[in-house]
mmCIF file of C-alpha atoms in Angstrom:
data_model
loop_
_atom_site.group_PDB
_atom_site.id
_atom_site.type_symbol
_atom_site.label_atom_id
_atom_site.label_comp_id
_atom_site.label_asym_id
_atom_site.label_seq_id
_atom_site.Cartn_x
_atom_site.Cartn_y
_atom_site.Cartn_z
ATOM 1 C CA UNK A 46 -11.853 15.069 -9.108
ATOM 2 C CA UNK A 47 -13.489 12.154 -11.226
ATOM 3 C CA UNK A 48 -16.838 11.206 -10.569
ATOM 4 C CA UNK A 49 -17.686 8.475 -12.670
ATOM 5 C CA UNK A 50 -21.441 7.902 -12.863
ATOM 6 C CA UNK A 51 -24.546 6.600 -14.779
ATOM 7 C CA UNK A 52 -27.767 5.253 -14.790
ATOM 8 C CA UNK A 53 -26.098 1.890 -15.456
ATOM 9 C CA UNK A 54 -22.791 1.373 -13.316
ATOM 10 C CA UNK A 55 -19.536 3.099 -14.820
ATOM 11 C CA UNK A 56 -17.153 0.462 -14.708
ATOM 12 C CA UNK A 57 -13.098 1.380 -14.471
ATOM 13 C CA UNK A 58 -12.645 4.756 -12.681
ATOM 14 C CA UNK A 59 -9.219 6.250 -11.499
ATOM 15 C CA UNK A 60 -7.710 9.637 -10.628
ATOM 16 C CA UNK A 61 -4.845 8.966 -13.350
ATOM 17 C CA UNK A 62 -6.200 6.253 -15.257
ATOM 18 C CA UNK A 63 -9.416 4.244 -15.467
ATOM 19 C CA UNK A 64 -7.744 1.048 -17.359
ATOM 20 C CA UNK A 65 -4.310 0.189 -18.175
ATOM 21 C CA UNK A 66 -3.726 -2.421 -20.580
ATOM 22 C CA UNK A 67 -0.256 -2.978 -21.066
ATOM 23 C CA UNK A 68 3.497 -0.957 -20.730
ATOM 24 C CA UNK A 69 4.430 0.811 -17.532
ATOM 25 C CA UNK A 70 3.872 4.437 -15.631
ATOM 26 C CA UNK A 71 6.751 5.485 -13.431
ATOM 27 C CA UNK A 72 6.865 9.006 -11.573
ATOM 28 C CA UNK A 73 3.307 9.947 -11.746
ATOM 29 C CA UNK A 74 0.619 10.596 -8.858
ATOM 30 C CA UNK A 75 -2.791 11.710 -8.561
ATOM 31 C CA UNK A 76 -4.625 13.769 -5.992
ATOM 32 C CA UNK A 77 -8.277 14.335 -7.104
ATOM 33 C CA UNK A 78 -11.145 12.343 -5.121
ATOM 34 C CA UNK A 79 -12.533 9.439 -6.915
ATOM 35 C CA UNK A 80 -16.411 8.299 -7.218
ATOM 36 C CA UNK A 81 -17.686 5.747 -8.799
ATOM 37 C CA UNK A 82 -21.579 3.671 -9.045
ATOM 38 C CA UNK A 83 -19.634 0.746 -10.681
ATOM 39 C CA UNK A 84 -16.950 -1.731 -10.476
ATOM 40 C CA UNK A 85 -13.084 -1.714 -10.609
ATOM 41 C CA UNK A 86 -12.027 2.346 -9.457
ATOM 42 C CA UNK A 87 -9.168 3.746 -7.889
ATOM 43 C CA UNK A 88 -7.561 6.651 -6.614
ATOM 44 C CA UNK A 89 -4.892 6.209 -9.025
ATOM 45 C CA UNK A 90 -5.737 3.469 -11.404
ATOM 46 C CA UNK A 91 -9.069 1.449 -12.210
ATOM 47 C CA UNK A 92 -8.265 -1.607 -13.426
ATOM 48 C CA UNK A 93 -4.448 -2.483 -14.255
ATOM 49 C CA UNK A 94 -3.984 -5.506 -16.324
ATOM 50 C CA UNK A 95 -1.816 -7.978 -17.185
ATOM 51 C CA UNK A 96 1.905 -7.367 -18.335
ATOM 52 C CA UNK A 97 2.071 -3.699 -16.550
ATOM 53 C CA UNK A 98 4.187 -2.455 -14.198
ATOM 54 C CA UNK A 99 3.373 0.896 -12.003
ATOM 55 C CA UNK A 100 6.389 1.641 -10.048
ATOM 56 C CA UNK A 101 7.335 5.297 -7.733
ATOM 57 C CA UNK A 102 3.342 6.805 -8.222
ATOM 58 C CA UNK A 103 1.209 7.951 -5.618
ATOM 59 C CA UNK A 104 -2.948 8.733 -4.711
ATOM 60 C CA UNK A 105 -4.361 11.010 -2.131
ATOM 61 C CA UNK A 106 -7.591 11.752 -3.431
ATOM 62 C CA UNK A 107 -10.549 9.998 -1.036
ATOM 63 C CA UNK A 108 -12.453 7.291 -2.753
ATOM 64 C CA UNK A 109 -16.039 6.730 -2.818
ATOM 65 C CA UNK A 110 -18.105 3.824 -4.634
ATOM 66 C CA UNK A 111 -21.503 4.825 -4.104
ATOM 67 C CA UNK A 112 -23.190 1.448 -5.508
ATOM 68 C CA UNK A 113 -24.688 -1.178 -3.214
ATOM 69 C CA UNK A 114 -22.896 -3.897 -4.954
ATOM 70 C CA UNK A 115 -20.239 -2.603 -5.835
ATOM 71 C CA UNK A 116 -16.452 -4.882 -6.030
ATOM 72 C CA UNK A 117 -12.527 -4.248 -6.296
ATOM 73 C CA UNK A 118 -11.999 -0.393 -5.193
ATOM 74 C CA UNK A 119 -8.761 0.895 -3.712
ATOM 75 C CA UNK A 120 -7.123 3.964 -2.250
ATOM 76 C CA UNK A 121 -4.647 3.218 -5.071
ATOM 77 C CA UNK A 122 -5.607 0.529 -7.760
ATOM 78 C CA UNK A 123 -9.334 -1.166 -8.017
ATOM 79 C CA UNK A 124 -8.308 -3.936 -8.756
ATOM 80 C CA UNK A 125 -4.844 -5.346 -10.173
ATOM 81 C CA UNK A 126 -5.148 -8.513 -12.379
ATOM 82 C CA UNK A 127 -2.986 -11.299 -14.088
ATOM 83 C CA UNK A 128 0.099 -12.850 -12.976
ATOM 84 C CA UNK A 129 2.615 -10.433 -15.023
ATOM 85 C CA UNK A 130 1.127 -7.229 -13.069
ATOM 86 C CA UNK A 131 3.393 -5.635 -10.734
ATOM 87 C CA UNK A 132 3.267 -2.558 -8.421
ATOM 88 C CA UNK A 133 6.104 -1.372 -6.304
ATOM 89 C CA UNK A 134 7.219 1.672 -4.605
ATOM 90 C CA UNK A 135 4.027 3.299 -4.394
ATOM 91 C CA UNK A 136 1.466 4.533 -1.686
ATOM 92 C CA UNK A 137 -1.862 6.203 -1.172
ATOM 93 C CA UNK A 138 -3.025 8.167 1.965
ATOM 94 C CA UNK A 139 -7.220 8.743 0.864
ATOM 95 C CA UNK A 140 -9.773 7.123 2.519
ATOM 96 C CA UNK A 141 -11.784 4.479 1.097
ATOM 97 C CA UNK A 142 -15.649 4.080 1.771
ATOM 98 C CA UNK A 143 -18.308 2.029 -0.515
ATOM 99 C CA UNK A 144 -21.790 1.361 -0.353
ATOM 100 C CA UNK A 145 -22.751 -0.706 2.659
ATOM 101 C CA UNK A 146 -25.280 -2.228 1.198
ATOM 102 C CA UNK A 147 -23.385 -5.396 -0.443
ATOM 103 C CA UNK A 148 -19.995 -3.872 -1.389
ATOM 104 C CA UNK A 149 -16.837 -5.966 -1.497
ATOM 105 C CA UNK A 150 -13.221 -6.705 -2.296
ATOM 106 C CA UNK A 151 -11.823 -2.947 -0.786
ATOM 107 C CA UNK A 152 -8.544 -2.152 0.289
ATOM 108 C CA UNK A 153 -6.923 1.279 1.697
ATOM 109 C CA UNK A 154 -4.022 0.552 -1.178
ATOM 110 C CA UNK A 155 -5.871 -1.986 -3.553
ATOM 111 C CA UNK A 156 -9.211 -3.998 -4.134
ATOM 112 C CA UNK A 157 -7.318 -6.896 -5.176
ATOM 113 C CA UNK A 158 -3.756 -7.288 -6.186
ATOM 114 C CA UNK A 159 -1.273 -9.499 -7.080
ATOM 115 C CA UNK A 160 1.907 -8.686 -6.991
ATOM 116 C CA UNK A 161 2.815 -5.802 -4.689
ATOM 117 C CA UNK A 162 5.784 -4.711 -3.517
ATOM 118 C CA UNK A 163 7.610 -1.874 -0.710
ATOM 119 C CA UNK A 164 4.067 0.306 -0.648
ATOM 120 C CA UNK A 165 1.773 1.479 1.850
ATOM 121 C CA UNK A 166 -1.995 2.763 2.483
ATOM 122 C CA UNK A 167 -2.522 5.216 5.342
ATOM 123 C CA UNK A 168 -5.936 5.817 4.890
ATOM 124 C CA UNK A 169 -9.309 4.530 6.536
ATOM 125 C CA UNK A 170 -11.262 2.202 4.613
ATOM 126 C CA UNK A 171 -15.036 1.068 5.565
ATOM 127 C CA UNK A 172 -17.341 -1.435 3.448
ATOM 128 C CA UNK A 173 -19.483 -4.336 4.018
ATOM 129 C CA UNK A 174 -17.473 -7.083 3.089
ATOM 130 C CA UNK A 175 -13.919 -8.497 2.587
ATOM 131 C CA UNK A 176 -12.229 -4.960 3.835
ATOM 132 C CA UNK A 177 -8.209 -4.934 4.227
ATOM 133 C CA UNK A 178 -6.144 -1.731 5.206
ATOM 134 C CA UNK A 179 -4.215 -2.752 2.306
ATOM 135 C CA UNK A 180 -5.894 -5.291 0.103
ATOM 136 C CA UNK A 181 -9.200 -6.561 0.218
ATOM 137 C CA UNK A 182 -8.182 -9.945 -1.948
ATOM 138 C CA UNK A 183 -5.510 -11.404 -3.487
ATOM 139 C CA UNK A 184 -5.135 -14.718 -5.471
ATOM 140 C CA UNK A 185 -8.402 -14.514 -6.970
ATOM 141 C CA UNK A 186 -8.409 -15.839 -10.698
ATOM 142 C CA UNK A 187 -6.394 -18.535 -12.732
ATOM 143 C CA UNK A 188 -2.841 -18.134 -13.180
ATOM 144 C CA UNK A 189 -2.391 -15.781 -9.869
ATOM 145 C CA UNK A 190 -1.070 -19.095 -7.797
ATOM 146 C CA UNK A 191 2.037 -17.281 -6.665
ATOM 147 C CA UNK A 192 0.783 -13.851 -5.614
ATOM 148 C CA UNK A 193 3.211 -11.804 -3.831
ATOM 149 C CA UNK A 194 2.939 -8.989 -1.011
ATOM 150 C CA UNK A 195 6.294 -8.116 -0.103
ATOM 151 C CA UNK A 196 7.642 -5.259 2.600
ATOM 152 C CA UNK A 197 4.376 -3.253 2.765
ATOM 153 C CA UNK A 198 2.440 -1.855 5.832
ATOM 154 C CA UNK A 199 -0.963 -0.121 6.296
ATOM 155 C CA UNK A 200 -2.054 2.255 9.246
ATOM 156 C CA UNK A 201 -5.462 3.785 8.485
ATOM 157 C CA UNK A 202 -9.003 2.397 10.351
ATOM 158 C CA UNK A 203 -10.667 -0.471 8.861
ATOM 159 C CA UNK A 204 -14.385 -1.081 8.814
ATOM 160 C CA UNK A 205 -16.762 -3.822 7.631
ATOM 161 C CA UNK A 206 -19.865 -4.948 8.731
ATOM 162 C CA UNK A 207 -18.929 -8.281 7.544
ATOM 163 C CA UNK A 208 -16.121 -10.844 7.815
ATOM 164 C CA UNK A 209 -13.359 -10.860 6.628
ATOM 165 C CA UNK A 210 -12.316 -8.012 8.097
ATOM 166 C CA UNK A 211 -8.710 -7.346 8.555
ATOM 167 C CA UNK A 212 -5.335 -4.890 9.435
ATOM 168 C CA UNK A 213 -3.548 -5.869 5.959
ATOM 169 C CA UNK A 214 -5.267 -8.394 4.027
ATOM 170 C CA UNK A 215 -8.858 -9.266 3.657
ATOM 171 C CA UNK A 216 -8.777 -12.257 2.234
ATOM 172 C CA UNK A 217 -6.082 -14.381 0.979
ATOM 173 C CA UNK A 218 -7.790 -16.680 -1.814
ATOM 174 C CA UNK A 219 -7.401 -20.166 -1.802
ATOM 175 C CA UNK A 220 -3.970 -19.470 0.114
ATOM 176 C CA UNK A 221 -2.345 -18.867 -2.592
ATOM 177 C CA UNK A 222 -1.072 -14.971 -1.618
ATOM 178 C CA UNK A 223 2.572 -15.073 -0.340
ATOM 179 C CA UNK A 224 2.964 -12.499 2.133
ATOM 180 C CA UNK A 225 6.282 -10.932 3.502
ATOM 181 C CA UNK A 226 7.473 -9.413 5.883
ATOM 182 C CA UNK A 227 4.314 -6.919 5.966
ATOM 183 C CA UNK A 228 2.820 -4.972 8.814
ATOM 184 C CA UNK A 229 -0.153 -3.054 10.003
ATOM 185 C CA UNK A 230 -1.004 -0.991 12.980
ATOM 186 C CA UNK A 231 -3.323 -2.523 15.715
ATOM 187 C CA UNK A 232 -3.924 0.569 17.254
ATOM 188 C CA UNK A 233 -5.169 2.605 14.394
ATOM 189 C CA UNK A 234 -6.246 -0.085 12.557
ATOM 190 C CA UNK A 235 -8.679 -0.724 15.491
ATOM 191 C CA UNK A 236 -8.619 -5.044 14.698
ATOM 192 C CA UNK A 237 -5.889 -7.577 15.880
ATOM 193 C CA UNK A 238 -6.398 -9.638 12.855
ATOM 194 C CA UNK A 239 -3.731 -9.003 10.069
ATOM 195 C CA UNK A 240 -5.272 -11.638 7.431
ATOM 196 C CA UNK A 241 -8.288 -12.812 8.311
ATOM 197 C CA UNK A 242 -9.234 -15.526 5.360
ATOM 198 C CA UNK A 243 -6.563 -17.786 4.756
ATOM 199 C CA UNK A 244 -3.925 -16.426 7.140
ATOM 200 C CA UNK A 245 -0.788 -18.165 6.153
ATOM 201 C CA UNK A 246 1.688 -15.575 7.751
ATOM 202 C CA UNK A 247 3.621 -13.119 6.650
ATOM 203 C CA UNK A 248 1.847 -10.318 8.401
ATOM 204 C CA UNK A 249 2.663 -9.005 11.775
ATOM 205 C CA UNK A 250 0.549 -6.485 14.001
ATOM 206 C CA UNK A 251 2.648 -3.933 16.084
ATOM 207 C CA UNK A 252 1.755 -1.451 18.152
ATOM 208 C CA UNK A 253 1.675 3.061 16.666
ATOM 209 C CA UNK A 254 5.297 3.219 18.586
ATOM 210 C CA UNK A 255 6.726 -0.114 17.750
ATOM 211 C CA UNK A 256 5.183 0.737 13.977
ATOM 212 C CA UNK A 257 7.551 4.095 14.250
ATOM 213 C CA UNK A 258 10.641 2.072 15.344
ATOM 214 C CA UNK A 259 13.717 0.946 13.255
ATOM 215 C CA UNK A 260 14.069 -2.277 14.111
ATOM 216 C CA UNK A 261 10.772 -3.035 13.727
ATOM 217 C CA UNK A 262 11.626 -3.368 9.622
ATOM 218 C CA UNK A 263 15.209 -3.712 9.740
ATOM 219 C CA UNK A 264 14.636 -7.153 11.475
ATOM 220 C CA UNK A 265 12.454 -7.809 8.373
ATOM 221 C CA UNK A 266 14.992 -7.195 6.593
ATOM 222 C CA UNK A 267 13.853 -3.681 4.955
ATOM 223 C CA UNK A 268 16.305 -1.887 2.753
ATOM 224 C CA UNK A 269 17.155 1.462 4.183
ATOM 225 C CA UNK A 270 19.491 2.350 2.046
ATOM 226 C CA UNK A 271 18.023 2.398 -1.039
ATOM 227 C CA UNK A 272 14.106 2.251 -1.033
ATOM 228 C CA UNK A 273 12.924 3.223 2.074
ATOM 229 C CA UNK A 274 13.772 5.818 4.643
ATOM 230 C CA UNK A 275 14.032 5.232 8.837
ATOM 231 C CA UNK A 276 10.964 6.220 10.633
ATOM 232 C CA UNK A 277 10.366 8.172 13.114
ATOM 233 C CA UNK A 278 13.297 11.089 11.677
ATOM 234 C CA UNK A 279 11.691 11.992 8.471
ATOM 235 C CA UNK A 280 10.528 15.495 8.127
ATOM 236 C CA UNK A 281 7.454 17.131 9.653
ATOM 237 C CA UNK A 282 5.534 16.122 6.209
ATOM 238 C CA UNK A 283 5.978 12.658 6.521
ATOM 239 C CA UNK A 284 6.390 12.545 10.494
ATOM 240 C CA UNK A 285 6.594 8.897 12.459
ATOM 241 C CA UNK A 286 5.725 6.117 9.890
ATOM 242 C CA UNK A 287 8.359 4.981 7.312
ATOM 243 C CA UNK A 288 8.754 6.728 3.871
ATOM 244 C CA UNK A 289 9.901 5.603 0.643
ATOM 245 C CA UNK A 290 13.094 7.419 -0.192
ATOM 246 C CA UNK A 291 12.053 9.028 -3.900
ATOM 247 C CA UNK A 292 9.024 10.812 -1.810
ATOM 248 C CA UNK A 293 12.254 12.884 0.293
ATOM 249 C CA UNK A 294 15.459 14.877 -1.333
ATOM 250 C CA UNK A 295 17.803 13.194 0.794
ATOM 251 C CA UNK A 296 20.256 16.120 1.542
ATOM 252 C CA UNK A 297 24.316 15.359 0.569
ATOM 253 C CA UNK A 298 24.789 15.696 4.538
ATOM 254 C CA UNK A 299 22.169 12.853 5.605
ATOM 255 C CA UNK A 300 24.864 9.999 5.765
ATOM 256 C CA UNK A 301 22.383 8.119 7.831
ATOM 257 C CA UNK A 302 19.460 8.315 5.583
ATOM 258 C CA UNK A 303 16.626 9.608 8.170
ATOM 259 C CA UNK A 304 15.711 12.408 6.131
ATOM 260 C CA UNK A 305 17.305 14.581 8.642
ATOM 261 C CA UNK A 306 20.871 16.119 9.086
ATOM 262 C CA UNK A 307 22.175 16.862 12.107
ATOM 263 C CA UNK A 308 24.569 15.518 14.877
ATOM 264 C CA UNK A 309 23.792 11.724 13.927
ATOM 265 C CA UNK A 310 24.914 12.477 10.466
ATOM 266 C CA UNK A 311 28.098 13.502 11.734
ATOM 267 C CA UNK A 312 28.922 11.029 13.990
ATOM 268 C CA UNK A 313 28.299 8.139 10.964
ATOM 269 C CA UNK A 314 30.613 10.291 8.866
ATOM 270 C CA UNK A 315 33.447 10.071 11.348
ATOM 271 C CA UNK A 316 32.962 6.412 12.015
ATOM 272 C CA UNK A 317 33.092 5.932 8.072
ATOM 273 C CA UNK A 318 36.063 7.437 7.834
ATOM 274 C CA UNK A 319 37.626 6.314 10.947
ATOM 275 C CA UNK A 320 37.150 2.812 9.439
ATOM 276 C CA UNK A 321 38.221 4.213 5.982
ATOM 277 C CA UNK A 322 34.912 2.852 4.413
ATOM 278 C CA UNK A 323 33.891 6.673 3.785
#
């Protein structure tokens, strides 16, 4: 666990790294809880700046800022800065909680992002102000004009005592967050909204059955094959929501890719090789 505290605010606090300043990590996770009294902390990484890339990691530790003012904390990242940033392929599953007093900019995944790619938050998240599943804010700062979320999805509660309050994304600044095909769950999410500052689409609200459905993400176009895996037919550990496919040992026999093998597995092998694609 990593409890960062001090009679002055600790800033950058993370359960793998407080700061990253440049170069990539790839393959790496984190499970201790995270606590912080300052600014920029995360269940996997602080603060990640510019020209760094965090691909295939994971956080599961809770998080906890415990000052009233407190800004930019995430089940994942704090807060992810400059336009050259980049996370993909990642998730967390803590829950996020900070001060009530005049905390802001939390998200289940991220405080704020940027660029953010196929990755998920299923954790609850509760602050005062600007609170997203997902991401609390994105866009914020020069240069961050064409922010991206892209193929992500958050199920856990979200709580703030003040607006914005939303399922995905807090607060989209100045508009300039482009967000795709993304979705959150309106059921456990308890809120219809999906952005609620600057909603310029991208984000769409489905119910806890249509969120464990196929064709919910295959008509947004998800990749299956490759980066994520079906939901609904994963294994008991990651039951109903999808997965991304590194998190499962997809057996030789799972021609379908559910992280299952059994009679549906067989039947696409004998179409394959009734068409002689197999």
């Amino acid at each position: 666990n990593v409890e960062a505290t001090h009679a002055a605010a600790v800033n950058y606090a993370g359960g793998f790294a407080g700061r990253m300043e440049e170069g990539s990590i790839t393959d790496c996770y984190a499970t201790g809880d995270v606590t912080s009294n300052g600014h920029r902390y995360g269940g996997f990484v602080g603060f990640q700046n510019n020209n760094t890339t965090i691909s295939r990691c994971y956080a599961t530790g809770n998080v906890t800022g415990t000052d009233g003012s407190s800004t930019w904390g995430g089940g994942f990242v704090g807060q992810s800065d400059g336009p050259a940033s980049m996370i993909s392929s990642c998730y967390s599953t803590g829950d996020v909680y900070a001060n009530l007093s005049n905390s802001q900019r939390i998200g289940g995944f991220a405080g704020q992002v940027i660029n953010l790619f196929d990755s998920y938050a299923t954790g609850n998240v509760t602050a005062y102000y600007g609170t997203g599943g997902l991401v609390g804010l994105a866009g914020l700062g020069s240069g961050q004009e064409n922010a991206q979320i892209v193929r992500c999805y958050a199920t856990g509660q979200v709580s703030g005592w003040v607006r914005p309050v939303a399922g995905l994304l807090a607060y989209n600044y100045a508009s300039r967050v482009t967000v795709v095909d993304c979705f959150w769950d309106t059921e456990t999410s308890g809120t219809p909204i999906g952005i609620d500052y600057n909603n310029t689409g991208g984000a769409t609200g489905k119910t806890t059955a249509e969120m464990m459905t196929e064709s919910t993400f295959t008509d947004a176009g998800w990749d299956f094959d490759n980066v994520w895996v079906k939901p609904g037919k994963v294994t008991s550990e990651y039951p109903g929501y999808p997965v991304l496919a590194w998190q499962i040992d997809l057996s030789a026999g799972d021609f379908n890719k559910d992280g299952a093998v059994n009679v549906d597995d067989l039947l696409v092998m004998a179409n394959e090789w009734l068409s002689e694609t197999y």
